[in-house]
């Protein structure tokens, strides 16, 4: 068992201040044989769930905390002289109540108390102290700073307040040892003052980076934050290189006269127990008419919608069977309310003349089509419901809506009004240092001439086949970049440093589309943030402190509202057509099979056409001379790095200039649509269903294993496919060869639902342009 736990730790989510990557931090904790560690970022809880999961996965106990800022006066005061500076306070969640109070403190500091820093005041702390363990914090804490600036007696009065609020069992005196002249005397004063309270002490190290050698990188990051040069003498900097994850032995050597300050860290670690990942989903209650449940009301709407969408064919066996199957799965998985919520948003859009379109695998659902959530008829396009909602894998549905950009705010206002402003928020994003950004930022703070930084940045490849564009990968891929690296010591240092800075979180922003809706006030689940730069004008005035993947992990409802200018332009064009020609056109009735439209596209008139404009795409469209929507959908799917290499063959086969062949005759049924070239993920799913007896749900599991390159899962599916194919009369060598080909599918397989959504809008915009 370890003899010490670090309880004052800043990760990279103390933006441009902490340099501790969470996974590397946890790995170092394990290396040093410590059993637990805390996260206490400055003023935010951005990283707590990522930290919690990483620690749990590694067998390390996560302690969830926050180093909040305490205002000099009231948190609402904003006097430039009196309120510019605030104090630090370390808070750790002992239990679920404490964690919820941390959420409230982190949120109120951003939404109500922000002034230079996210602040709370004494009154707010006192009202939210239950379940929290607090410490005197670092030298910027209120008690230490009061002692240093106002004397011991004033410090004693401040200690009285904290002990009264948190209680003797929940308030600890924090001792640190760094190269700061005032610190030894301050520690002695704190120890002497603590005797009056029979105080408990803890030793901490104010960790800002993982290894001692990282001190230079963290210093460069501070320069990026403050716009300073490394060579500036009068700038913000840490005192020395001691703010790393010291070993228990190093910590013990720093405080030989206070061994209890080390053992008390374990006492706190033992007391702190919170469970942040709970199973289940937290969907808002959707109000249904009297006499209905969510399940029965959803069916009622679908039955009515089938008649609208299919007319006399609404009772066709294939349609009825598909609807009943989907509704059964939706109810079994508990997502009736989800579909009603999205339906309601689309209903409001239609009634208020807001054009929208659905992106992604939701187009594979006949329920979504009958509710007019999706404009794509799934059966005719051979779209699979399981690609959208797989009963084998319980996960929240994800329907993304493109909204005409000039009316997106209207939908967001309705969302906040319908569910409550305290239950709706936009989603935060974090910008990280990419290869070029790292080179530019590091070059600037190292005072390397801009022309030189530009020269090296421009040699970073735009794309590296099958690899992310990183500094290290660029050294392998680009002779020019490697030559600059070797030409001088300072370029060598610049590139090496940028490589180590790459990937660090640099700034917070707001997701272009994501909105979260909860069943209770959002602050019960997620800490909230003030609007970030660029989102101030949004009708939704709060932003989550957790990014999208964490929101999903917590089982919260997320809807994407992406503003799309194409839809705005299309609506305005249709309004003009109505005014001038008395012809009513909309997304539901613009023809998708007009020969003149495809003929005009084939002549290269693609300017202004959604997804089809641009020199490269136009060149291929003119070679293709598309004849129908299917050709356009295929081109949308193919025109990406990787699958672009198949475009020439697709075009030749379309025009009978290249033979179409299949490794086995059974493949023709599934790949003839694309002339033997596997383009869509749905083709792969249908193929394993037809050739090896997979269920649709199992086929989606196979699709995921292939696309995510899950080696162990791929091996299981290989054996399953070969066995199933054998039962269908396909010999083992042929089955193995087919499977091997499909493994490469991960490089270029595309979601057909997504391509169909975009292909339809492309043809509709082309029709409006043509006519």
XYZ file of C-alpha atoms in Angstrom:
771
model
C 0.000 0.000 0.000
C 1.224 3.488 -0.833
C 2.237 5.946 1.888
C 0.950 9.051 0.099
C -1.686 10.376 -2.316
C -1.416 13.522 -4.422
C -4.479 15.659 -3.633
C -3.558 18.911 -5.430
C -3.155 18.108 -9.128
C -3.738 20.207 -12.240
C -4.282 18.421 -15.533
C -4.180 19.873 -19.048
C -7.764 21.025 -18.411
C -6.326 23.831 -16.316
C -6.050 25.333 -19.766
C -2.583 26.584 -20.750
C -1.461 26.167 -17.123
C -1.513 22.456 -16.354
C 0.578 20.150 -18.537
C -0.570 16.774 -17.212
C -2.143 14.560 -19.839
C -4.667 12.459 -17.924
C -3.712 9.039 -19.279
C -0.016 9.736 -18.782
C -0.711 11.099 -15.310
C -2.524 7.938 -14.249
C 0.230 5.793 -15.754
C 2.812 7.714 -13.699
C 0.740 7.276 -10.540
C 0.801 3.520 -11.160
C 4.535 3.590 -11.880
C 5.130 5.300 -8.532
C 3.025 2.647 -6.768
C 0.400 5.100 -5.548
C -3.127 3.814 -5.123
C -5.092 7.048 -5.528
C -4.837 10.551 -6.955
C -6.993 13.668 -7.163
C -7.916 16.054 -9.960
C -8.188 19.707 -8.865
C -8.175 21.909 -11.930
C -8.434 25.686 -11.744
C -12.043 26.833 -11.610
C -13.492 24.112 -13.866
C -14.374 20.430 -13.895
C -13.700 19.893 -17.612
C -11.699 16.699 -17.163
C -13.250 14.940 -14.165
C -15.129 12.192 -16.039
C -12.209 11.427 -18.354
C -9.976 11.362 -15.263
C -12.421 9.144 -13.360
C -12.669 6.587 -16.179
C -8.917 6.522 -16.832
C -8.161 5.998 -13.149
C -10.787 3.278 -12.761
C -9.508 1.469 -15.847
C -5.991 1.509 -14.391
C -7.024 0.343 -10.915
C -6.301 3.740 -9.340
C -8.824 5.373 -7.025
C -9.967 8.720 -8.473
C -10.610 11.619 -6.084
C -12.730 14.317 -7.628
C -11.985 17.904 -6.736
C -11.693 21.483 -7.848
C -9.458 24.407 -7.031
C -12.103 27.085 -7.071
C -11.643 30.839 -6.827
C -13.065 32.745 -3.870
C -14.026 36.356 -4.540
C -12.495 39.192 -2.529
C -15.997 40.442 -1.709
C -19.352 39.227 -3.075
C -19.218 37.073 -6.192
C -21.441 39.598 -7.982
C -19.114 42.535 -7.230
C -17.041 43.679 -10.186
C -14.955 46.659 -9.198
C -11.743 46.798 -11.245
C -9.697 47.760 -8.202
C -11.310 45.746 -5.416
C -12.405 42.582 -7.209
C -9.724 41.873 -9.801
C -7.902 39.438 -7.513
C -9.395 36.362 -5.907
C -8.215 33.496 -3.683
C -7.740 29.777 -4.334
C -9.581 27.081 -2.395
C -9.055 23.338 -2.787
C -12.262 21.292 -2.570
C -12.607 17.497 -2.704
C -15.864 15.544 -2.989
C -16.225 13.105 -0.106
C -19.516 11.646 -1.340
C -22.342 12.104 -3.839
C -23.645 15.149 -1.984
C -20.220 16.720 -2.124
C -19.924 15.980 -5.840
C -23.262 17.657 -6.534
C -22.115 20.659 -4.528
C -18.943 20.766 -6.593
C -21.123 20.866 -9.715
C -23.077 23.770 -8.299
C -19.961 25.663 -7.197
C -18.212 25.185 -10.547
C -21.387 26.290 -12.380
C -22.235 29.319 -10.257
C -18.627 30.510 -10.451
C -18.903 30.590 -14.241
C -22.481 31.792 -14.671
C -22.849 34.241 -11.771
C -19.424 35.045 -10.389
C -17.113 35.324 -13.374
C -14.886 38.392 -13.279
C -11.373 37.691 -14.568
C -11.821 34.279 -12.911
C -14.817 32.038 -12.147
C -15.541 32.966 -8.491
C -17.830 32.079 -5.619
C -18.122 33.924 -2.332
C -18.277 32.933 1.322
C -22.057 32.893 1.347
C -22.277 30.499 -1.590
C -19.566 28.255 -0.130
C -21.322 28.079 3.215
C -24.565 27.048 1.510
C -22.816 24.296 -0.487
C -20.211 22.915 1.910
C -21.910 19.631 2.756
C -20.021 16.567 1.594
C -16.873 18.532 0.774
C -13.379 18.410 2.212
C -11.516 21.720 1.969
C -7.933 22.823 2.527
C -6.086 26.087 2.939
C -4.776 25.514 -0.605
C -1.534 26.976 -1.988
C 0.010 30.384 -1.220
C -2.842 31.958 -3.183
C -5.357 30.507 -0.739
C -7.328 32.952 1.382
C -5.755 31.920 4.678
C -2.108 31.961 3.474
C -2.519 35.236 1.606
C -4.255 36.857 4.581
C -1.366 35.802 6.835
C 1.205 37.174 4.378
C -0.575 40.472 3.697
C -2.517 41.205 6.894
C -0.753 39.273 9.609
C -1.225 36.228 11.794
C -4.240 37.509 13.725
C -6.173 38.197 10.521
C -5.176 34.741 9.313
C -6.531 33.222 12.538
C -9.887 34.957 11.980
C -10.016 33.570 8.459
C -9.241 30.086 9.734
C -12.099 30.462 12.198
C -14.490 31.086 9.321
C -13.372 28.035 7.359
C -13.497 25.736 10.376
C -16.974 26.999 11.208
C -18.202 26.352 7.665
C -16.568 23.002 6.916
C -16.007 21.586 10.410
C -12.828 20.304 11.996
C -13.108 16.896 10.330
C -13.491 18.368 6.854
C -10.934 21.164 6.830
C -7.205 20.498 6.472
C -4.164 22.743 6.588
C -2.141 22.327 3.397
C 1.667 22.377 3.442
C 3.841 22.713 0.325
C 7.555 22.853 -0.389
C 8.739 24.817 -3.425
C 11.431 27.354 -4.218
C 9.457 30.291 -2.826
C 11.176 32.489 -0.244
C 8.100 33.018 1.941
C 6.995 29.381 2.001
C 9.065 27.940 4.902
C 7.949 30.689 7.265
C 4.366 30.408 6.056
C 4.369 26.658 6.700
C 5.644 27.254 10.251
C 2.931 29.838 10.872
C 0.252 27.486 9.556
C 1.484 24.682 11.800
C 1.533 27.003 14.818
C -1.942 28.353 14.074
C -3.254 24.852 13.576
C -2.532 23.881 17.148
C -5.465 25.998 18.275
C -7.822 23.835 16.207
C -6.070 20.516 16.712
C -5.657 20.807 12.940
C -5.016 18.009 10.521
C -2.271 18.724 7.979
C -1.714 17.422 4.453
C 1.352 17.670 2.246
C 0.742 18.519 -1.411
C 2.894 19.454 -4.365
C 0.666 21.731 -6.482
C 1.276 19.395 -9.434
C 1.190 21.138 -12.826
C 3.119 18.565 -14.895
C 4.051 14.919 -14.607
C 7.833 14.708 -14.841
C 10.480 17.160 -13.725
C 11.706 17.400 -17.314
C 8.277 18.728 -18.339
C 8.908 22.021 -16.496
C 10.220 23.687 -19.660
C 7.175 22.593 -21.653
C 4.812 23.911 -19.001
C 6.745 27.174 -18.991
C 6.330 27.429 -22.777
C 2.620 26.804 -22.309
C 2.403 29.674 -19.804
C 4.065 31.895 -22.418
C 1.438 30.833 -24.957
C -1.281 31.713 -22.440
C 0.129 35.149 -21.601
C 1.474 36.080 -25.044
C 5.006 36.302 -23.648
C 8.403 35.237 -24.906
C 10.406 32.613 -23.054
C 13.228 35.157 -22.924
C 11.084 37.793 -21.163
C 12.381 38.349 -17.657
C 9.280 40.032 -16.259
C 6.538 37.507 -16.962
C 4.374 34.928 -15.195
C 6.344 31.788 -14.460
C 6.563 28.980 -11.919
C 9.350 29.097 -9.334
C 11.682 26.304 -10.334
C 10.987 22.824 -11.668
C 9.459 21.184 -8.595
C 5.764 21.201 -9.579
C 5.800 17.627 -10.861
C 4.303 14.366 -9.616
C 6.822 13.666 -6.876
C 7.166 10.151 -5.532
C 5.974 9.287 -2.004
C 9.607 9.028 -0.980
C 10.375 12.528 -2.255
C 7.351 13.924 -0.442
C 8.383 12.213 2.796
C 11.852 13.723 2.498
C 10.341 17.203 2.231
C 8.318 16.891 5.448
C 10.304 14.667 7.815
C 8.921 16.521 10.858
C 5.292 16.071 9.746
C 4.749 12.399 8.777
C 1.059 12.833 9.564
C 0.825 15.293 6.671
C 1.523 12.355 4.355
C -0.646 9.776 6.098
C -3.545 12.224 6.213
C -3.588 12.264 2.406
C -4.457 8.557 2.562
C -7.105 9.286 5.178
C -8.764 11.728 2.781
C -8.368 9.352 -0.156
C -10.090 6.635 1.840
C -12.969 8.962 2.739
C -13.626 10.185 -0.789
C -15.992 7.838 -2.607
C -18.129 8.889 -5.546
C -19.618 6.947 -8.461
C -19.761 9.154 -11.527
C -20.853 6.667 -14.206
C -24.328 5.361 -13.503
C -26.169 3.051 -15.857
C -29.316 4.189 -17.588
C -30.520 7.232 -19.487
C -31.959 10.526 -18.350
C -34.548 11.478 -20.954
C -36.874 14.414 -20.410
C -40.510 13.549 -19.841
C -42.433 14.280 -23.023
C -46.022 15.444 -22.386
C -48.450 13.132 -24.199
C -52.218 13.583 -24.594
C -54.494 12.133 -21.939
C -55.056 8.428 -22.364
C -51.684 7.813 -24.032
C -48.316 6.595 -22.883
C -45.131 7.531 -24.693
C -45.237 4.114 -26.384
C -48.844 4.342 -27.582
C -48.581 7.970 -28.645
C -45.477 7.218 -30.705
C -47.324 4.391 -32.466
C -50.301 6.665 -33.123
C -48.080 9.281 -34.740
C -46.282 6.635 -36.815
C -49.547 5.125 -38.057
C -50.742 8.556 -39.161
C -47.338 9.305 -40.711
C -47.261 6.086 -42.734
C -50.397 7.147 -44.552
C -48.893 10.565 -45.315
C -45.610 9.087 -46.550
C -46.764 5.902 -48.311
C -50.404 6.583 -49.178
C -52.192 3.454 -50.374
C -49.043 1.375 -49.780
C -49.039 2.124 -46.039
C -50.435 -1.332 -45.210
C -48.009 -3.247 -47.400
C -46.637 -6.239 -45.404
C -43.013 -5.146 -45.784
C -43.807 -1.683 -44.420
C -45.992 -2.939 -41.563
C -43.406 -5.532 -40.550
C -40.604 -2.990 -40.526
C -42.640 -0.471 -38.502
C -43.671 -3.027 -35.882
C -40.123 -4.311 -35.588
C -38.643 -0.838 -35.099
C -41.291 0.260 -32.593
C -40.681 -2.935 -30.609
C -36.934 -2.327 -30.447
C -37.402 1.360 -29.594
C -39.723 0.525 -26.697
C -37.549 -2.360 -25.507
C -34.555 -0.026 -25.348
C -36.551 2.720 -23.605
C -36.355 5.362 -26.323
C -40.020 6.145 -27.053
C -39.650 9.603 -25.480
C -36.499 10.287 -27.515
C -38.374 9.930 -30.802
C -41.263 12.039 -29.514
C -38.875 14.823 -28.510
C -37.174 14.876 -31.913
C -40.556 14.599 -33.666
C -41.780 17.611 -31.709
C -38.764 19.680 -32.726
C -39.335 18.753 -36.369
C -43.072 19.466 -36.053
C -42.302 22.904 -34.679
C -39.870 23.461 -37.549
C -42.453 22.557 -40.178
C -45.175 24.679 -38.576
C -42.818 27.656 -38.469
C -41.510 27.232 -42.001
C -38.039 26.188 -40.892
C -36.386 23.835 -43.378
C -34.440 20.905 -41.950
C -32.762 17.722 -43.066
C -31.504 14.687 -41.157
C -27.880 13.603 -41.294
C -26.530 10.161 -40.550
C -27.858 6.696 -39.800
C -31.249 7.940 -38.533
C -32.349 7.838 -42.182
C -32.363 4.041 -41.840
C -35.447 4.188 -39.607
C -38.985 3.903 -40.973
C -40.187 5.369 -37.679
C -38.089 8.479 -38.347
C -39.435 8.586 -41.917
C -43.073 8.234 -40.859
C -42.613 11.014 -38.266
C -41.105 13.230 -41.008
C -37.888 13.442 -39.012
C -36.043 11.955 -41.990
C -36.764 12.757 -45.626
C -35.197 9.500 -46.900
C -37.407 6.474 -47.551
C -35.328 3.664 -45.996
C -36.663 0.532 -47.722
C -36.109 1.690 -51.277
C -32.590 2.832 -50.432
C -31.824 -0.466 -48.623
C -31.021 1.302 -45.369
C -30.821 -0.713 -42.167
C -32.413 0.244 -38.876
C -29.685 -1.584 -36.932
C -27.065 0.733 -38.400
C -28.914 3.397 -36.404
C -30.138 1.505 -33.331
C -28.598 -1.860 -32.539
C -30.457 -3.964 -29.929
C -27.200 -5.816 -29.226
C -25.525 -2.609 -28.108
C -27.484 -0.313 -25.817
C -26.603 3.261 -26.733
C -28.574 6.468 -27.092
C -29.954 7.126 -30.583
C -28.270 9.981 -32.385
C -30.350 11.973 -34.865
C -28.543 14.988 -36.291
C -30.618 17.772 -37.808
C -29.407 20.294 -40.360
C -31.428 23.488 -39.855
C -31.494 26.455 -42.219
C -28.934 28.695 -40.598
C -30.987 31.891 -40.457
C -33.644 30.190 -38.284
C -31.518 27.925 -36.079
C -31.966 30.310 -33.157
C -35.743 29.885 -33.421
C -35.450 26.134 -32.844
C -33.077 26.622 -29.929
C -35.426 29.160 -28.346
C -38.290 26.668 -28.633
C -36.142 23.957 -27.076
C -35.342 26.142 -24.060
C -38.964 27.252 -23.732
C -40.384 23.745 -24.034
C -38.061 22.013 -21.552
C -36.852 24.895 -19.380
C -33.771 27.071 -19.664
C -32.194 25.243 -16.709
C -32.523 21.907 -18.538
C -30.993 22.913 -21.875
C -27.364 23.717 -22.709
C -24.968 23.775 -25.611
C -21.931 21.498 -25.540
C -18.363 22.587 -24.948
C -15.456 21.638 -27.200
C -11.728 21.859 -26.616
C -9.294 23.066 -29.226
C -6.008 21.206 -29.080
C -2.627 22.025 -30.509
C -2.297 20.323 -33.891
C 1.012 19.967 -35.694
C 0.982 23.362 -37.430
C -0.524 25.195 -34.447
C 2.091 23.707 -32.116
C 4.902 24.797 -34.426
C 3.486 28.329 -34.710
C 2.796 28.764 -30.999
C 6.137 27.349 -29.906
C 7.998 29.295 -32.596
C 6.379 32.545 -31.465
C 7.233 32.170 -27.769
C 10.775 31.044 -28.642
C 11.109 34.290 -30.663
C 11.904 32.494 -33.908
C 11.257 34.785 -36.899
C 7.757 34.418 -38.286
C 9.099 33.783 -41.775
C 11.052 30.808 -40.474
C 8.057 29.432 -38.552
C 5.903 29.792 -41.675
C 8.516 28.028 -43.745
C 8.573 24.951 -41.522
C 4.804 24.944 -40.931
C 4.078 24.886 -44.652
C 6.053 21.674 -45.091
C 3.757 19.732 -42.744
C 1.750 17.434 -45.076
C -1.982 18.127 -45.420
C -2.697 14.383 -45.370
C -0.622 11.357 -44.385
C -2.087 8.056 -45.681
C -3.539 5.903 -42.870
C -1.957 8.109 -40.187
C -2.894 11.280 -38.354
C -0.992 14.424 -39.297
C 1.376 14.826 -36.361
C 4.830 16.319 -36.075
C 6.464 12.906 -35.694
C 4.501 11.382 -38.566
C 5.414 14.394 -40.698
C 9.089 13.719 -40.071
C 8.593 10.266 -41.588
C 6.332 11.354 -44.432
C 7.920 14.596 -45.670
C 11.490 14.847 -46.951
C 11.197 18.632 -46.939
C 10.049 18.766 -43.311
C 12.819 16.351 -42.288
C 15.435 18.434 -44.107
C 14.423 21.566 -42.176
C 14.553 19.558 -38.946
C 18.172 18.657 -39.634
C 19.366 22.025 -40.905
C 19.991 23.807 -37.576
C 19.920 23.344 -33.819
C 17.130 25.856 -33.290
C 14.900 24.202 -35.907
C 15.671 20.857 -34.303
C 14.641 22.284 -30.924
C 11.523 23.952 -32.321
C 10.245 20.760 -33.936
C 11.135 18.526 -30.995
C 9.387 20.908 -28.591
C 6.315 21.238 -30.820
C 6.068 17.455 -31.014
C 5.860 17.281 -27.209
C 3.350 20.149 -27.006
C 1.112 18.660 -29.686
C -2.324 17.524 -28.534
C -2.476 19.748 -25.449
C -5.866 21.367 -24.824
C -5.490 25.023 -25.755
C -8.893 26.658 -25.490
C -12.590 26.038 -24.911
C -15.246 26.606 -27.558
C -18.831 25.620 -28.266
C -19.917 22.714 -30.453
C -21.400 23.944 -33.713
C -24.557 21.868 -33.318
C -24.813 19.916 -30.064
C -27.538 20.694 -27.510
C -28.223 18.693 -24.321
C -31.717 18.357 -22.830
C -32.197 16.878 -19.348
C -35.108 15.739 -17.199
C -34.043 17.727 -14.116
C -31.925 20.895 -13.817
C -28.766 20.188 -15.757
C -26.484 21.185 -12.913
C -27.535 17.948 -11.169
C -25.591 16.053 -13.845
C -23.085 18.431 -15.397
C -21.105 21.536 -14.377
C -22.040 24.487 -16.554
C -19.929 27.138 -18.243
C -20.582 30.650 -19.419
C -20.954 31.136 -23.200
C -17.620 30.754 -24.942
C -16.318 33.066 -27.631
C -18.622 32.892 -30.646
C -21.654 31.537 -28.761
C -22.630 34.681 -26.856
C -25.542 35.425 -29.226
C -27.114 31.982 -28.845
C -30.572 31.909 -27.234
C -29.255 29.097 -25.009
C -27.067 30.895 -22.499
C -25.238 27.998 -20.863
C -22.605 25.548 -22.098
C -21.714 22.214 -20.536
C -18.268 21.818 -19.008
C -18.222 18.247 -20.354
C -17.600 17.586 -24.042
C -19.867 15.519 -26.254
C -18.424 12.051 -25.672
C -18.778 12.563 -21.917
C -22.380 13.754 -22.306
C -23.074 10.512 -24.183
C -21.325 8.489 -21.487
C -23.588 9.998 -18.832
C -26.710 8.876 -20.693
C -27.987 12.361 -21.449
C -30.099 13.322 -24.447
C -28.149 15.153 -27.140
C -29.600 16.645 -30.295
C -27.539 18.250 -33.050
C -28.891 21.436 -34.651
C -26.366 22.344 -37.330
C -27.020 25.569 -39.179
C -26.803 24.907 -42.935
C -26.764 27.864 -45.317
C -27.727 25.631 -48.260
C -31.175 25.093 -46.745
C -31.599 28.855 -46.293
C -30.696 29.471 -49.923
C -33.015 26.710 -51.106
C -35.949 28.086 -49.129
C -35.397 31.585 -50.478
C -35.173 30.220 -54.019
C -38.452 28.359 -53.551
C -40.084 31.498 -52.138
C -39.031 33.397 -55.274
C -40.324 30.605 -57.512
C -43.682 30.739 -55.739
C -43.866 34.530 -56.050
C -42.968 34.572 -59.737
C -44.431 31.329 -61.079
C -47.012 30.304 -58.454
C -45.288 26.913 -58.123
C -44.923 25.558 -54.598
C -41.711 23.589 -54.028
C -40.206 22.286 -50.800
C -37.891 19.546 -49.583
C -40.730 17.016 -49.837
C -41.696 17.540 -53.464
C -38.649 18.730 -55.420
C -38.197 16.034 -58.100
C -35.241 13.693 -57.641
C -35.521 12.028 -61.054
C -35.508 14.966 -63.440
C -33.353 14.007 -66.510
C -32.537 17.631 -67.329
C -31.033 18.120 -63.852
C -28.620 15.209 -64.301
C -27.769 16.313 -67.821
C -26.844 19.808 -66.581
C -24.716 18.326 -63.789
C -22.966 16.108 -66.335
C -21.918 19.217 -68.252
C -20.100 20.439 -65.109
C -22.568 23.115 -63.987
C -22.028 22.408 -60.291
C -21.360 25.896 -58.913
C -23.575 26.437 -55.883
C -24.728 22.798 -55.830
C -24.499 21.287 -52.334
C -21.645 18.762 -52.006
C -20.894 18.782 -55.765
C -19.106 22.080 -56.359
C -15.334 22.322 -56.329
C -12.816 21.542 -59.041
C -12.102 17.936 -58.092
C -15.720 16.884 -57.668
C -16.786 18.757 -60.813
C -14.144 16.968 -62.869
C -15.435 13.569 -61.753
C -19.088 14.558 -62.203
C -18.430 15.563 -65.815
C -16.639 12.244 -66.421
C -19.440 10.326 -64.735
C -22.368 12.068 -66.445
C -24.750 10.921 -63.689
C -28.054 9.410 -64.706
C -29.846 9.130 -61.368
C -29.787 9.851 -57.634
C -27.914 6.611 -56.947
C -24.920 7.882 -58.943
C -24.846 11.125 -56.945
C -25.085 9.290 -53.623
C -22.160 7.074 -54.644
C -20.051 10.081 -55.630
C -20.756 11.818 -52.302
C -19.562 8.667 -50.529
C -16.497 8.153 -52.733
C -15.161 11.701 -52.830
C -12.995 11.389 -49.728
C -9.330 10.547 -49.074
C -8.978 6.781 -49.533
C -12.090 5.810 -51.487
C -11.289 8.446 -54.157
C -8.995 5.866 -55.722
C -12.095 3.863 -56.732
C -13.805 6.736 -58.574
C -12.171 6.072 -61.979
C -13.203 2.394 -61.834
C -16.723 3.293 -60.733
C -17.110 5.678 -63.677
C -15.686 3.184 -66.195
C -17.965 0.433 -64.933
C -20.950 2.789 -65.044
C -20.253 3.299 -68.742
C -19.428 -0.379 -69.434
C -15.792 0.449 -70.091
C -14.470 -1.926 -67.414
C -15.759 -5.393 -66.549
C -17.528 -5.983 -63.234
C -16.401 -9.121 -61.416
C -17.190 -10.768 -58.088
C -15.131 -13.170 -56.019
C -18.303 -15.223 -55.529
C -21.638 -15.057 -57.399
C -23.557 -14.403 -54.168
C -21.806 -11.047 -53.877
C -23.588 -9.639 -56.937
C -26.860 -9.227 -55.037
C -25.245 -6.835 -52.581
C -22.665 -4.977 -54.671
C -24.222 -4.708 -58.130
C -25.674 -1.284 -57.224
C -22.110 0.057 -57.091
C -20.714 -2.137 -59.913
C -18.905 -4.528 -57.596
C -17.146 -1.803 -55.619
C -18.011 -1.922 -51.884
C -18.817 1.670 -50.984
C -21.364 1.633 -48.179
C -21.255 0.116 -44.716
C -24.824 -1.050 -45.250
C -23.653 -3.161 -48.213
C -21.235 -4.971 -45.948
C -23.979 -5.582 -43.399
C -26.407 -6.919 -45.998
C -23.672 -9.116 -47.449
C -22.816 -10.893 -44.180
C -26.539 -11.335 -43.537
C -27.115 -12.894 -46.937
C -23.859 -14.820 -47.272
C -23.249 -16.023 -43.707
C -26.605 -15.904 -41.918
C -25.899 -12.927 -39.654
C -28.776 -11.126 -37.977
C -28.983 -7.411 -38.731
C -27.818 -6.594 -35.191
C -24.841 -8.960 -35.487
C -24.060 -7.468 -38.885
C -23.832 -4.024 -37.288
C -21.490 -5.431 -34.645
C -19.369 -6.741 -37.522
C -19.510 -3.338 -39.217
C -18.329 -1.659 -36.046
C -15.484 -4.137 -35.516
C -14.256 -3.595 -39.074
C -14.596 0.200 -39.072
C -13.017 0.608 -35.618
C -10.290 -1.965 -36.387
C -11.065 -3.973 -33.236
C -8.589 -6.813 -33.763
C -10.013 -9.301 -31.255
C -13.573 -8.762 -32.479
C -12.498 -9.058 -36.116
C -10.947 -12.468 -35.403
C -14.202 -13.665 -33.813
C -16.182 -12.468 -36.799
C -13.745 -14.066 -39.229
C -14.429 -17.474 -37.702
C -18.163 -16.800 -37.600
C -18.274 -15.612 -41.204
C -16.288 -18.538 -42.567
C -18.523 -20.992 -40.715
C -21.732 -19.255 -41.806
C -20.539 -18.893 -45.387
C -19.712 -22.604 -45.444
C -23.287 -23.381 -44.492
C -24.362 -21.265 -47.487
C -22.136 -23.241 -49.867
C -19.087 -20.940 -49.982
C -15.810 -22.836 -49.589
C -13.384 -21.801 -46.851
C -10.570 -20.356 -49.064
C -13.077 -18.163 -50.915
C -14.730 -17.070 -47.667
C -11.336 -16.196 -46.180
C -10.385 -14.204 -49.272
C -13.694 -12.295 -49.180
C -13.264 -11.525 -45.492
C -9.715 -10.284 -46.029
C -10.968 -7.903 -48.716
C -13.625 -6.623 -46.348
C -11.070 -5.947 -43.620
C -9.713 -3.228 -45.903
C -13.226 -1.822 -46.024
C -12.424 0.123 -42.830
C -10.341 2.512 -44.924
C -13.182 3.660 -47.104
C -16.566 2.302 -45.972
C -19.142 5.081 -45.710
C -22.525 5.375 -44.017
C -25.010 5.162 -46.894
C -27.699 6.922 -44.847
C -25.410 9.933 -44.546
C -24.520 9.881 -48.233
C -28.197 9.549 -49.187
C -29.147 12.563 -47.045
C -26.531 14.705 -48.717
C -27.153 13.225 -52.154
C -30.839 14.138 -51.998
C -30.091 17.743 -51.016
C -27.455 17.904 -53.780
C -29.964 16.835 -56.440
C -32.613 19.176 -55.038
C -30.278 22.177 -55.189
C -29.240 21.159 -58.701
C -32.915 20.988 -59.736
C -33.577 24.495 -58.410
C -30.517 25.781 -60.245
C -31.497 24.015 -63.479
C -35.092 25.205 -63.512
